[in-house]
Coordinates of C-alpha atoms in Angstrom, one line a residue:
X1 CA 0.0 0.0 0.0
X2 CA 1.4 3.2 -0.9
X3 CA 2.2 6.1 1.7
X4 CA -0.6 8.6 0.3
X5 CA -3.3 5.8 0.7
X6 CA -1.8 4.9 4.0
X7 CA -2.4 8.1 5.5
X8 CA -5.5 8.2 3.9
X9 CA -6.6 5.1 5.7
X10 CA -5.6 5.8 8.8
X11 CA -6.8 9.4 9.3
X12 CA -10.3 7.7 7.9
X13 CA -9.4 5.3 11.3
X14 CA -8.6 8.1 13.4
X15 CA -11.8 10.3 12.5
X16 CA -14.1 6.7 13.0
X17 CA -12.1 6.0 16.9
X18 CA -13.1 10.0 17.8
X19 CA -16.7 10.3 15.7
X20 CA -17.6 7.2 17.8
X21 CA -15.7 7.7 21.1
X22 CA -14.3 4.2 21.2
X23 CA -12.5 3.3 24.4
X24 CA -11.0 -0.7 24.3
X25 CA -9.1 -1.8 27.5
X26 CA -6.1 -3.8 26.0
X27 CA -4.3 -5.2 28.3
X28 CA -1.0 -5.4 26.7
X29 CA -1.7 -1.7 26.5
X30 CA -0.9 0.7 29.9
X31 CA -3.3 3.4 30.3
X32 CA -2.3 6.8 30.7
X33 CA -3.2 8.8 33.7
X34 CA -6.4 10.8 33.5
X35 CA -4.5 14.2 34.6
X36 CA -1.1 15.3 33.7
X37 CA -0.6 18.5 35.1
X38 CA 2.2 21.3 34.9
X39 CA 2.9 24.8 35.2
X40 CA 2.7 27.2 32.3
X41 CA 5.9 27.5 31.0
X42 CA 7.2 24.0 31.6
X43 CA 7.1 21.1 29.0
X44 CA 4.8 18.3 29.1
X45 CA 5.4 14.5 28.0
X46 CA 3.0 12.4 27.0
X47 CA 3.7 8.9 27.6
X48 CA 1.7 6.0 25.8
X49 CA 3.2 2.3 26.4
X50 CA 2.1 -0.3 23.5
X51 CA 4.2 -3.4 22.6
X52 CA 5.2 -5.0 19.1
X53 CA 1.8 -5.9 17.9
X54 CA 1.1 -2.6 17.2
X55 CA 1.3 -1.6 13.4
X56 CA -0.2 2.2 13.2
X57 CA -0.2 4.6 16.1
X58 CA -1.2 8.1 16.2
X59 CA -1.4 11.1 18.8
X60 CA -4.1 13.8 18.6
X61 CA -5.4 17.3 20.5
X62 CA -9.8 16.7 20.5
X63 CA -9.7 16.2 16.5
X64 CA -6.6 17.8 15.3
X65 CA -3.5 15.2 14.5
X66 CA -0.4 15.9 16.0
X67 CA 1.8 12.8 14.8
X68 CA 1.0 9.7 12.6
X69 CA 4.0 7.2 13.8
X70 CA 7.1 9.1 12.7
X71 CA 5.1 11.8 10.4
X72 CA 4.3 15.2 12.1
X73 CA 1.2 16.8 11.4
X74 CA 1.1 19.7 13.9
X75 CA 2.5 23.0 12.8
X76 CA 3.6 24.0 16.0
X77 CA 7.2 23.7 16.3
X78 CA 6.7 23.1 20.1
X79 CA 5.2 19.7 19.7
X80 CA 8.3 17.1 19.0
X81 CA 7.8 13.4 19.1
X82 CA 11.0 11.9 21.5
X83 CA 10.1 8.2 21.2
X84 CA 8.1 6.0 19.0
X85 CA 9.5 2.2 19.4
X86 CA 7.7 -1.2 20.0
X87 CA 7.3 -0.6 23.5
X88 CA 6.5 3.6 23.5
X89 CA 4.8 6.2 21.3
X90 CA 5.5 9.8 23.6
X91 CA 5.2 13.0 22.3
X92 CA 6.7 16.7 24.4
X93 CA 5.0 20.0 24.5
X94 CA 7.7 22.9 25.5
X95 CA 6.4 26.2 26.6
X96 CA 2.8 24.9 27.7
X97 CA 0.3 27.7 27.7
X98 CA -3.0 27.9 29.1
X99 CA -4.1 26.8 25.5
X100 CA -2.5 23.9 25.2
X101 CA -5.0 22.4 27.7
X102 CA -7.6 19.7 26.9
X103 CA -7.8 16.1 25.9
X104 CA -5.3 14.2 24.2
X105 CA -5.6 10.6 22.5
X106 CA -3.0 8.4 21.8
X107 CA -4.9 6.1 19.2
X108 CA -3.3 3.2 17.6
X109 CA -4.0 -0.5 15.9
X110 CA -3.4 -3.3 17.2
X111 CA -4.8 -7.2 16.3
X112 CA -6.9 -4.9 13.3
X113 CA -8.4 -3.3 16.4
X114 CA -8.6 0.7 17.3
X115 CA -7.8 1.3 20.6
X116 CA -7.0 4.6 22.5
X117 CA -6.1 5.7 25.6
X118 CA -7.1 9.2 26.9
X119 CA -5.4 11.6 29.0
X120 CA -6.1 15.6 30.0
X121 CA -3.6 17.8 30.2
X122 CA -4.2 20.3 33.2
X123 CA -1.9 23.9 32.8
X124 CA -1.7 25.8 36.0
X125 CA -0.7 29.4 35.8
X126 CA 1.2 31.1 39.1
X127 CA -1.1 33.5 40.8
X128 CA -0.3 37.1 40.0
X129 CA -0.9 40.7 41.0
X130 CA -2.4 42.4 37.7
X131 CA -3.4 45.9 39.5
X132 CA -3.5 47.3 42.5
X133 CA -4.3 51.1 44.3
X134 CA -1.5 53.4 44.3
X135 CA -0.6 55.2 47.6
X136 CA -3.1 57.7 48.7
X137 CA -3.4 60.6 51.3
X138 CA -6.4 61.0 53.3
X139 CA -7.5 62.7 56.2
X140 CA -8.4 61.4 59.2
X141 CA -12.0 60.2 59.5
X142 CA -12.1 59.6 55.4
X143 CA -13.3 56.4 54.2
X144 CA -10.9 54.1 52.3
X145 CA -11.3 51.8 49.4
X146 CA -8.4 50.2 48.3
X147 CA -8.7 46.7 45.5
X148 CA -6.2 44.3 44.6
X149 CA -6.8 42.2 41.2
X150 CA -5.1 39.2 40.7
X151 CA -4.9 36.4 38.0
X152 CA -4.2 32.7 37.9
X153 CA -5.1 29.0 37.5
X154 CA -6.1 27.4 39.7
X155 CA -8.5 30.7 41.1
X156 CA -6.2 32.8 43.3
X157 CA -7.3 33.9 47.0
X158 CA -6.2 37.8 48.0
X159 CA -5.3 38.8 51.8
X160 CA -5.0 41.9 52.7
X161 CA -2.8 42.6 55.8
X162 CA -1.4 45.5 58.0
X163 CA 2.2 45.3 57.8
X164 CA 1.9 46.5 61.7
X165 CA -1.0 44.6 63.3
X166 CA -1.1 41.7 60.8
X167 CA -3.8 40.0 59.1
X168 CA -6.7 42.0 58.0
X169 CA -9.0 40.8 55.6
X170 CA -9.9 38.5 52.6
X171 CA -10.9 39.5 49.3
X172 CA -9.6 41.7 46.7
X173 CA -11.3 44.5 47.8
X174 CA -10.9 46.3 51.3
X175 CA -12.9 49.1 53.0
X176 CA -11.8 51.1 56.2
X177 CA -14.5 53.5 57.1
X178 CA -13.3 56.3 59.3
X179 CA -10.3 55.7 59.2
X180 CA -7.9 56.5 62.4
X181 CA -4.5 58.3 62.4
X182 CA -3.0 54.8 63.9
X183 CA -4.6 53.0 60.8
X184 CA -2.0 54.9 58.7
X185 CA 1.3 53.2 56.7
X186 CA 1.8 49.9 54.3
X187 CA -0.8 47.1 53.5
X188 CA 0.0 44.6 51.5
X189 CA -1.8 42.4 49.0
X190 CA -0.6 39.0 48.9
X191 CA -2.5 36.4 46.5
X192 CA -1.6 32.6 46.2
X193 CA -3.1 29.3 44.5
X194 CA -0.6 27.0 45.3
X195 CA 1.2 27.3 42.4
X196 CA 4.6 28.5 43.4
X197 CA 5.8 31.6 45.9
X198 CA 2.4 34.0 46.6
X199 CA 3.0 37.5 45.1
X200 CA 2.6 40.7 46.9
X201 CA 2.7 44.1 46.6
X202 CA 2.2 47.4 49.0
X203 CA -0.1 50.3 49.2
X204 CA 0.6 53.3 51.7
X205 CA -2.2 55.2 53.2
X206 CA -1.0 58.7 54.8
X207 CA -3.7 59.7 57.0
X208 CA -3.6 63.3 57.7
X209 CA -4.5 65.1 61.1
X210 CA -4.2 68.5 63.0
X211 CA -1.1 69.2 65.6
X212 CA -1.1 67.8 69.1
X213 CA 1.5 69.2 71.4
X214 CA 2.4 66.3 73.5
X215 CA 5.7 67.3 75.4
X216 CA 5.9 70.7 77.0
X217 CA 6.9 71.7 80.8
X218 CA 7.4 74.9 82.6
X219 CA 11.8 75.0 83.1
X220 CA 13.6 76.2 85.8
X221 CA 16.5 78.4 84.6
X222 CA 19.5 80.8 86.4
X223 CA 21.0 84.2 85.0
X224 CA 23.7 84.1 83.0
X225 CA 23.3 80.2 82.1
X226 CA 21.6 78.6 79.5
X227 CA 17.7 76.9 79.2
X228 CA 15.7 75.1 76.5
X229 CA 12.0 74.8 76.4
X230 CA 10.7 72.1 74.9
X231 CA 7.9 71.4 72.3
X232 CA 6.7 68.5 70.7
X233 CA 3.8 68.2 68.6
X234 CA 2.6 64.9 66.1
X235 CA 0.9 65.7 63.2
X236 CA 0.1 65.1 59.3
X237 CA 1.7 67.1 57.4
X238 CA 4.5 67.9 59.7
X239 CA 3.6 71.2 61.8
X240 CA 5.4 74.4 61.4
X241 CA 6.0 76.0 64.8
X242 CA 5.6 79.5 66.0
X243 CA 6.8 81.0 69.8
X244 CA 5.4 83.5 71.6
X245 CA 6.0 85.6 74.7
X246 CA 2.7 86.5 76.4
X247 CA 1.1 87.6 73.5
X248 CA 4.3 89.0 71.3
X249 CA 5.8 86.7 68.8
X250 CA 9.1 85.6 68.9
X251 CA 11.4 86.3 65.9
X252 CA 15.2 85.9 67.5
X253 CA 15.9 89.6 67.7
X254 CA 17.5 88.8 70.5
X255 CA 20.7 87.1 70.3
X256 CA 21.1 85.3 73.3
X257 CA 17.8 83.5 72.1
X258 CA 17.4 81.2 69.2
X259 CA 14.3 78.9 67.4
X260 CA 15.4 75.8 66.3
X261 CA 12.6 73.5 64.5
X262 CA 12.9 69.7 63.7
X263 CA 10.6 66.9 62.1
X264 CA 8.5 66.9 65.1
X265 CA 9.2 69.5 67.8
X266 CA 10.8 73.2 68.3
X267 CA 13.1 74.4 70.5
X268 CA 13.5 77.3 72.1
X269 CA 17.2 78.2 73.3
X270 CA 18.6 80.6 75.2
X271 CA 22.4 80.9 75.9
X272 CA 22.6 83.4 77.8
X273 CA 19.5 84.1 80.7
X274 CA 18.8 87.4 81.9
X275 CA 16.0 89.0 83.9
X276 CA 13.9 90.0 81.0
X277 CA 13.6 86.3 79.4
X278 CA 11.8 85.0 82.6
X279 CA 8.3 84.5 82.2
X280 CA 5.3 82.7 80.3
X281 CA 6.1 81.2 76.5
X282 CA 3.3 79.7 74.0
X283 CA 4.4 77.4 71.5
X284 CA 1.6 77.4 68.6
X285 CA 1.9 74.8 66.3
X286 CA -0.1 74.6 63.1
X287 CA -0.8 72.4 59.3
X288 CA -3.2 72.9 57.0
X289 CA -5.9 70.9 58.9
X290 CA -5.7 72.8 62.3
X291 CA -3.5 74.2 64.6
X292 CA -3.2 73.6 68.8
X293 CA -0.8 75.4 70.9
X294 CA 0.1 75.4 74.9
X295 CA 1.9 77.7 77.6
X296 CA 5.0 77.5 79.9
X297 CA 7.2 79.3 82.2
X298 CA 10.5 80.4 82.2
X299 CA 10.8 80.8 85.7
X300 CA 13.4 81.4 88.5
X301 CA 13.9 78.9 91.1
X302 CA 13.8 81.0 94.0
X303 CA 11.2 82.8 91.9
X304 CA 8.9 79.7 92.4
X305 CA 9.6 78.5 95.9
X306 CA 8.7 81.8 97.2
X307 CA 5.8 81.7 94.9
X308 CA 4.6 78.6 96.6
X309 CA 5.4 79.6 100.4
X310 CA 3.1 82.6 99.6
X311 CA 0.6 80.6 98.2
X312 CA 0.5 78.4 100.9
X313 CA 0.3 81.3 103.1
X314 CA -2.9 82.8 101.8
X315 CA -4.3 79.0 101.5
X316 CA -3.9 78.9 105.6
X317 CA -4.8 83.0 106.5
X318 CA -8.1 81.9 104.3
X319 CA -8.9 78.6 106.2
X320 CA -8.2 80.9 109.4
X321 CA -10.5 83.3 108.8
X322 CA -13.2 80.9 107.8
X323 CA -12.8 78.2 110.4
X324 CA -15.7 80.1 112.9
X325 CA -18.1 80.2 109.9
X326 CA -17.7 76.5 109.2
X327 CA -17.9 75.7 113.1
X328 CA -20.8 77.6 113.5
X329 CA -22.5 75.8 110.2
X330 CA -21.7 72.6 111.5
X331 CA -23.5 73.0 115.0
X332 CA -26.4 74.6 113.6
X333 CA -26.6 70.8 111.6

């Protein structure tokens, strides 16, 4: 029989095997397993084990023909056949993609009877990050929506956690409502399906609030030596500071007096103390979303203690003078 009319007869074999979905046990035949599966990317081999009766064998993709015995019929150059002897017909896919999956069919003829064996080749994709929010600034008491989309095969799960307190939700979607100053900084997005490593990625949320002074205390000082008050104030954006002596703003005219303002607090130095620079300093502290401010004293030690001895003084003259009014209340009860 020629090779043209060979072919001929054994696609019309082929076509009969699939149009009537003919499945013979043989038992000199070993069945492939029902799944193969790999990861997209890799290369799949497709093993089918017949012995020396066999004359015609063929390999095929639902009803397209991939090899005939040693005669290729696929176009795709990723399809190679790596052994066809008496004991095994195996074909490779490199590079499986996601549309290389379905049934296959190793068909063949043996004892003038069609047999097949079936087998389905499962392609799992790694689960991946497609999009995601970008970093956003909000202020404090906004509500937050940030998503996280992800891709893969088998379906993906998404977590969403706070890279400070830990896990926080599932989904690819997360709402804060309200959200709190201490809410603030990374969450990630981490998706898996098994597949290999989980992928992540951040998203930072800057939550923005007024100024709160949160360090300040009244400071003993001594002519001629130097003193720092002290003032520290959190905020979002980063407040600018301002000092003021009773009501009069500060602007170093004087130069035994100097501002200095960091990330978070201001200082106010002097090197030098005299008799004018005692007395009561306001640090104001302000951002665009509000402003707070608070008072202290540059005081003299002496100064104070005979402050408080006087005080005390007029505490006892007052209970002195009142004591008969309260003994006289209390009798009358």
């Amino acid at each position: 029989m020629s090779d043209p009319l060979l072919r001929i007869v054994l696609v019309g074999m082929l076509l009969a095997v699939l149009a009537n979905g003919l499945y013979v046990e043989g038992a000199e035949f070993t069945h492939l397993p029902d799944n193969i599966t790999v990861c997209q990317g890799e290369s799949a081999i497709l093993r089918c084990n017949i012995d020396d009766k066999v004359t015609h064998k063929a390999w095929l993709n639902r009803s397209n023909i991939l090899f005939t015995g040693n005669d290729k019929w696929s176009l795709d150059y990723r399809v190679t056949l790596i052994n066809n002897n008496k004991s095994e017909f195996s074909i490779q896919i490199d590079r499986v993609t996601v549309y290389d999956e379905g049934p296959y069919t190793c068909s063949f003829q043996a004892r003038d009877e069609p047999r097949t064996a079936h087998v389905y080749l499962i392609v799992q994709v790694p689960a991946k990050i497609i999009n995601i929010s970008k970093d956003i600034s909000v202020n404090e008491g906004s509500n937050v929506n940030l998503f996280c989309l992800a891709i893969g095969r088998p379906e993906p799960t998404v977590t969403w956690r706070h890279l400070k307190y830990g896990l926080l939700s599932e989904g690819e979607f997360l709402d804060i409502t309200e959200i709190k100053r201490q809410q603030a900084e990374e969450y990630e997005c981490i998706t898996n399906n098994g597949v290999s490593a989980p992928d992540t990625r951040k998203v930072r949320i800057t939550v923005n609030y007024p100024p709160v002074i949160t360090d300040v205390k009244n400071m003993p000082a001594q002519l001629g030596k130097t003193a720092i008050l002290r003032c520290e104030a959190m905020s979002v954006p980063t407040a600018s500071f301002e000092w003021y002596k009773d009501e009069k703003r500060l602007m170093e005219h004087d130069s035994n007096m100097k501002i200095q303002n960091e990330k978070t607090r201001s200082l106010l130095m002097f090197t030098n103390v005299t008799a004018k620079h005692f007395g009561n300093y306001t640090c104001f502290a302000s951002n665009r979303l509000g402003s707070s401010n608070s008072s202290m004293l540059l005081f003299r030690p002496g100064a104070a203690k005979n402050g408080a001895a006087a005080s005390d003084f007029g505490v006892f003259m007052t209970m002195w003078f009142l004591w008969p009014a309260l003994l006289v209340l209390l009798l009358k009860i």
